[in-house]
PDB file of C-alpha atoms and ligand atoms in Angstrom:
ATOM      1  CA  MET A   1      70.582  96.500  57.001  1.00 68.00           C
ATOM      2  CA  GLY A   2      72.324  94.745  59.907  1.00 87.00           C
ATOM      3  CA  ILE A   3      70.935  92.365  62.487  1.00 95.00           C
ATOM      4  CA  TYR A   4      71.350  94.739  65.425  1.00 98.00           C
ATOM      5  CA  LYS A   5      69.981  98.245  65.797  1.00 98.00           C
ATOM      6  CA  ARG A   6      71.056  99.243  69.277  1.00 98.00           C
ATOM      7  CA  ILE A   7      74.112  97.787  70.974  1.00 98.00           C
ATOM      8  CA  LEU A   8      74.955  98.317  74.623  1.00 98.00           C
ATOM      9  CA  VAL A   9      78.595  97.810  75.576  1.00 98.00           C
ATOM     10  CA  ALA A  10      79.455  97.601  79.265  1.00 98.00           C
ATOM     11  CA  ILE A  11      83.025  98.377  80.298  1.00 97.00           C
ATOM     12  CA  ASP A  12      84.703  98.004  83.666  1.00 95.00           C
ATOM     13  CA  LEU A  13      87.378 100.713  82.993  1.00 94.00           C
ATOM     14  CA  THR A  14      90.253  98.213  83.387  1.00 93.00           C
ATOM     15  CA  ASP A  15      92.906  97.372  80.759  1.00 93.00           C
ATOM     16  CA  GLU A  16      90.422  95.078  79.037  1.00 93.00           C
ATOM     17  CA  ALA A  17      87.950  97.876  78.306  1.00 96.00           C
ATOM     18  CA  PRO A  18      89.489  98.945  74.952  1.00 97.00           C
ATOM     19  CA  GLU A  19      89.300  95.379  73.645  1.00 96.00           C
ATOM     20  CA  VAL A  20      85.623  95.042  74.565  1.00 97.00           C
ATOM     21  CA  LEU A  21      84.711  98.511  73.340  1.00 98.00           C
ATOM     22  CA  GLY A  22      86.685  98.117  70.117  1.00 98.00           C
ATOM     23  CA  ARG A  23      84.827  94.922  69.297  1.00 98.00           C
ATOM     24  CA  ALA A  24      81.456  96.529  70.040  1.00 98.00           C
ATOM     25  CA  GLN A  25      82.352  99.535  67.896  1.00 98.00           C
ATOM     26  CA  THR A  26      83.209  97.312  64.918  1.00 98.00           C
ATOM     27  CA  ILE A  27      79.933  95.391  65.260  1.00 98.00           C
ATOM     28  CA  ALA A  28      77.995  98.656  65.545  1.00 98.00           C
ATOM     29  CA  GLN A  29      79.673 100.025  62.398  1.00 97.00           C
ATOM     30  CA  ASN A  30      79.061  96.817  60.454  1.00 97.00           C
ATOM     31  CA  ASN A  31      75.396  96.803  61.463  1.00 97.00           C
ATOM     32  CA  ASP A  32      74.885 100.532  61.131  1.00 97.00           C
ATOM     33  CA  ALA A  33      73.686 100.344  64.738  1.00 98.00           C
ATOM     34  CA  GLU A  34      73.568 102.850  67.570  1.00 98.00           C
ATOM     35  CA  LEU A  35      76.195 102.248  70.274  1.00 98.00           C
ATOM     36  CA  LEU A  36      75.498 102.877  73.962  1.00 98.00           C
ATOM     37  CA  LEU A  37      78.487 102.949  76.314  1.00 98.00           C
ATOM     38  CA  MET A  38      77.856 101.929  79.909  1.00 98.00           C
ATOM     39  CA  HIS A  39      79.728 101.734  83.191  1.00 97.00           C
ATOM     40  CA  VAL A  40      78.333 100.677  86.540  1.00 97.00           C
ATOM     41  CA  ILE A  41      79.796 102.249  89.641  1.00 94.00           C
ATOM     42  CA  GLU A  42      79.866  99.735  92.459  1.00 91.00           C
ATOM     43  CA  PRO A  43      79.039 101.221  95.857  1.00 88.00           C
ATOM     44  CA  VAL A  44      82.130 101.020  98.071  1.00 82.00           C
ATOM     45  CA  GLY A  45      79.959  99.454 100.762  1.00 73.00           C
ATOM     46  CA  TYR A  46      79.795  96.291  98.599  1.00 66.00           C
ATOM     47  CA  ALA A  47      83.528  95.702  98.916  1.00 64.00           C
ATOM     48  CA  TYR A  48      83.715  96.789 102.518  1.00 63.00           C
ATOM     49  CA  GLY A  49      81.376  94.599 104.579  1.00 63.00           C
ATOM     50  CA  GLY A  50      80.062  97.485 106.635  1.00 61.00           C
ATOM     51  CA  ASP A  51      80.716  95.948 110.044  1.00 67.00           C
ATOM     52  CA  ILE A  52      82.366  99.085 111.377  1.00 64.00           C
ATOM     53  CA  PRO A  53      80.359 102.303 110.966  1.00 67.00           C
ATOM     54  CA  MET A  54      82.352 104.583 108.678  1.00 71.00           C
ATOM     55  CA  ASP A  55      81.535 107.506 106.445  1.00 76.00           C
ATOM     56  CA  LEU A  56      82.450 106.383 102.958  1.00 78.00           C
ATOM     57  CA  SER A  57      80.668 109.182 101.118  1.00 85.00           C
ATOM     58  CA  GLU A  58      83.833 111.166 100.319  1.00 88.00           C
ATOM     59  CA  LEU A  59      85.571 108.077  98.931  1.00 88.00           C
ATOM     60  CA  GLN A  60      82.424 107.214  96.957  1.00 89.00           C
ATOM     61  CA  ASN A  61      82.273 110.735  95.498  1.00 91.00           C
ATOM     62  CA  GLN A  62      85.887 110.487  94.372  1.00 93.00           C
ATOM     63  CA  LEU A  63      85.297 107.106  92.761  1.00 92.00           C
ATOM     64  CA  ASP A  64      82.166 108.385  90.999  1.00 94.00           C
ATOM     65  CA  ALA A  65      84.004 111.422  89.616  1.00 96.00           C
ATOM     66  CA  SER A  66      86.902 109.294  88.435  1.00 96.00           C
ATOM     67  CA  ALA A  67      84.562 106.767  86.741  1.00 96.00           C
ATOM     68  CA  ARG A  68      82.640 109.536  84.937  1.00 96.00           C
ATOM     69  CA  LYS A  69      85.895 111.085  83.723  1.00 97.00           C
ATOM     70  CA  GLN A  70      87.244 107.771  82.462  1.00 98.00           C
ATOM     71  CA  LEU A  71      83.986 106.906  80.693  1.00 98.00           C
ATOM     72  CA  ALA A  72      84.049 110.305  78.985  1.00 98.00           C
ATOM     73  CA  GLU A  73      87.633 109.643  77.816  1.00 98.00           C
ATOM     74  CA  TYR A  74      86.702 106.226  76.404  1.00 98.00           C
ATOM     75  CA  GLY A  75      83.721 107.818  74.683  1.00 98.00           C
ATOM     76  CA  LYS A  76      85.951 110.397  73.045  1.00 98.00           C
ATOM     77  CA  ARG A  77      88.526 107.815  71.998  1.00 97.00           C
ATOM     78  CA  PHE A  78      85.937 105.474  70.478  1.00 97.00           C
ATOM     79  CA  ASP A  79      83.646 108.123  69.047  1.00 96.00           C
ATOM     80  CA  VAL A  80      80.634 107.574  71.288  1.00 98.00           C
ATOM     81  CA  GLU A  81      78.709 110.806  71.919  1.00 97.00           C
ATOM     82  CA  PRO A  82      78.130 111.812  75.580  1.00 96.00           C
ATOM     83  CA  SER A  83      74.366 111.458  74.990  1.00 97.00           C
ATOM     84  CA  GLN A  84      75.020 107.733  74.468  1.00 98.00           C
ATOM     85  CA  HIS A  85      76.862 107.261  77.779  1.00 98.00           C
ATOM     86  CA  ILE A  86      75.102 105.499  80.635  1.00 97.00           C
ATOM     87  CA  ILE A  87      76.332 105.601  84.224  1.00 96.00           C
ATOM     88  CA  ALA A  88      74.534 103.562  86.854  1.00 96.00           C
ATOM     89  CA  VAL A  89      75.241 102.707  90.461  1.00 94.00           C
ATOM     90  CA  GLY A  90      74.738  99.193  91.794  1.00 95.00           C
ATOM     91  CA  ARG A  91      75.526  95.604  90.916  1.00 94.00           C
ATOM     92  CA  PRO A  92      76.927  95.480  87.356  1.00 95.00           C
ATOM     93  CA  SER A  93      74.890  92.568  85.964  1.00 96.00           C
ATOM     94  CA  SER A  94      71.555  93.862  87.354  1.00 97.00           C
ATOM     95  CA  GLU A  95      72.192  97.394  86.156  1.00 98.00           C
ATOM     96  CA  ILE A  96      73.266  96.171  82.709  1.00 98.00           C
ATOM     97  CA  HIS A  97      70.010  94.160  82.410  1.00 98.00           C
ATOM     98  CA  ARG A  98      67.996  97.156  83.492  1.00 98.00           C
ATOM     99  CA  ALA A  99      69.675  99.540  81.052  1.00 98.00           C
ATOM    100  CA  ALA A 100      69.450  97.080  78.141  1.00 98.00           C
ATOM    101  CA  GLU A 101      65.693  96.825  78.649  1.00 98.00           C
ATOM    102  CA  GLU A 102      65.171 100.514  79.281  1.00 98.00           C
ATOM    103  CA  HIS A 103      67.042 101.474  76.119  1.00 98.00           C
ATOM    104  CA  ASN A 104      65.699  98.605  73.978  1.00 98.00           C
ATOM    105  CA  ALA A 105      69.156  97.251  73.243  1.00 98.00           C
ATOM    106  CA  ASP A 106      69.142  94.179  71.024  1.00 98.00           C
ATOM    107  CA  LEU A 107      72.746  93.200  71.806  1.00 98.00           C
ATOM    108  CA  VAL A 108      74.796  93.537  74.984  1.00 98.00           C
ATOM    109  CA  VAL A 109      78.594  93.271  74.707  1.00 98.00           C
ATOM    110  CA  VAL A 110      80.752  92.418  77.739  1.00 96.00           C
ATOM    111  CA  GLY A 111      84.217  90.979  78.312  1.00 94.00           C
ATOM    112  CA  SER A 112      84.789  87.435  79.509  1.00 91.00           C
ATOM    113  CA  HIS A 113      87.837  85.769  80.972  1.00 82.00           C
ATOM    114  CA  GLY A 114      86.448  82.341  80.160  1.00 67.00           C
ATOM    115  CA  ARG A 115      86.663  81.222  83.743  1.00 66.00           C
ATOM    116  CA  SER A 116      85.668  77.701  84.582  1.00 63.00           C
ATOM    117  CA  GLY A 117      85.164  75.443  87.594  1.00 65.00           C
ATOM    118  CA  ILE A 118      84.656  77.095  90.950  1.00 59.00           C
ATOM    119  CA  GLN A 119      85.043  80.605  89.544  1.00 61.00           C
ATOM    120  CA  LEU A 120      82.189  79.898  87.152  1.00 64.00           C
ATOM    121  CA  LEU A 121      80.037  78.791  90.076  1.00 60.00           C
ATOM    122  CA  LEU A 122      80.854  81.981  91.930  1.00 57.00           C
ATOM    123  CA  GLY A 123      79.842  83.823  88.813  1.00 67.00           C
ATOM    124  CA  SER A 124      81.472  86.508  86.715  1.00 87.00           C
ATOM    125  CA  THR A 125      79.773  89.605  85.394  1.00 92.00           C
ATOM    126  CA  ALA A 126      79.532  88.052  81.921  1.00 91.00           C
ATOM    127  CA  ASN A 127      77.717  85.077  83.439  1.00 90.00           C
ATOM    128  CA  GLY A 128      75.377  87.309  85.368  1.00 92.00           C
ATOM    129  CA  VAL A 129      74.585  89.315  82.252  1.00 95.00           C
ATOM    130  CA  LEU A 130      73.980  86.212  80.147  1.00 93.00           C
ATOM    131  CA  HIS A 131      71.566  84.708  82.673  1.00 92.00           C
ATOM    132  CA  GLY A 132      68.314  86.559  82.514  1.00 90.00           C
ATOM    133  CA  SER A 133      69.128  88.768  79.549  1.00 96.00           C
ATOM    134  CA  LYS A 134      66.179  89.446  77.259  1.00 96.00           C
ATOM    135  CA  CYS A 135      68.421  90.140  74.269  1.00 98.00           C
ATOM    136  CA  ASP A 136      71.524  88.631  72.682  1.00 98.00           C
ATOM    137  CA  VAL A 137      74.755  88.804  74.667  1.00 97.00           C
ATOM    138  CA  LEU A 138      78.246  88.756  73.208  1.00 96.00           C
ATOM    139  CA  ALA A 139      81.053  87.804  75.591  1.00 94.00           C
ATOM    140  CA  VAL A 140      84.328  89.055  74.130  1.00 94.00           C
ATOM    141  CA  ARG A 141      87.092  86.683  75.166  1.00 91.00           C
ATOM    142  CA  ILE A 142      89.835  88.589  76.956  1.00 89.00           C
ATOM    143  CA  HIS A 143      93.329  87.214  76.432  1.00 78.00           C
TER     144      HIS A 143
HETATM  145  P1  AMP B 201      84.293  90.558  85.369  1.00 56.80           P
HETATM  146  O1  AMP B 201      83.463  89.339  85.293  1.00 56.80           O
HETATM  147  O2  AMP B 201      83.956  91.418  86.540  1.00 56.80           O
HETATM  148  O3  AMP B 201      85.748  90.280  85.234  1.00 56.80           O
HETATM  149  O4  AMP B 201      83.918  91.485  84.118  1.00 56.80           O
HETATM  150  C1  AMP B 201      83.754  90.983  82.829  1.00 56.80           C
HETATM  151  C2  AMP B 201      83.118  92.065  81.972  1.00 56.80           C
HETATM  152  O5  AMP B 201      81.900  92.506  82.574  1.00 56.80           O
HETATM  153  C3  AMP B 201      83.933  93.322  81.736  1.00 56.80           C
HETATM  154  O6  AMP B 201      84.847  93.201  80.673  1.00 56.80           O
HETATM  155  C4  AMP B 201      82.826  94.309  81.397  1.00 56.80           C
HETATM  156  O7  AMP B 201      82.383  94.121  80.058  1.00 56.80           O
HETATM  157  C5  AMP B 201      81.708  93.884  82.331  1.00 56.80           C
HETATM  158  N1  AMP B 201      81.772  94.608  83.615  1.00 56.80           N
HETATM  159  C6  AMP B 201      82.338  94.211  84.778  1.00 56.80           C
HETATM  160  N2  AMP B 201      82.216  95.140  85.732  1.00 56.80           N
HETATM  161  C7  AMP B 201      81.564  96.182  85.149  1.00 56.80           C
HETATM  162  C8  AMP B 201      81.131  97.476  85.598  1.00 56.80           C
HETATM  163  N3  AMP B 201      81.336  97.894  86.845  1.00 56.80           N
HETATM  164  N4  AMP B 201      80.485  98.278  84.724  1.00 56.80           N
HETATM  165  C9  AMP B 201      80.259  97.861  83.454  1.00 56.80           C
HETATM  166  N5  AMP B 201      80.644  96.671  82.982  1.00 56.80           N
HETATM  167  C10 AMP B 201      81.271  95.841  83.801  1.00 56.80           C
END
């Protein structure tokens, strides 16, 4: 019997995603744990300040569809059933906290660039997830 029963891995769909997901998959296998695969879609309004009124719904729909498709592909590649996929919309760290609690995850796995100094103060997603998490957090160092 392993230490962890339900592991939530959050991926950002960039080049680093396979490294983070691969690590989570190995830990899940070694612990005989369930693996939940999550991606958080960030509303386009977050990046664009919103000073000029603009209809961003079409762009948002395209981004949502693309994110869902990519998550499904990662799921297939790493053997995570669609029923174990979680898609949320919002701020990544808050949504990851919420999902971890909702699904009773006992470990959250994210990637970390090991930033320091001013970037650490500004905060990365790994930092945000670590602070306030009710369960263990593994930050996979991205090289
Ligand atoms: P960042 O601090 O944004 O460079 O991201 C570090 C890690 O946080 C990534 O490797 C993912 O594990 C996680 N992460 C960042 N953005 C997202 C997102 N939109 N959805 C899910 N996980 C994310």
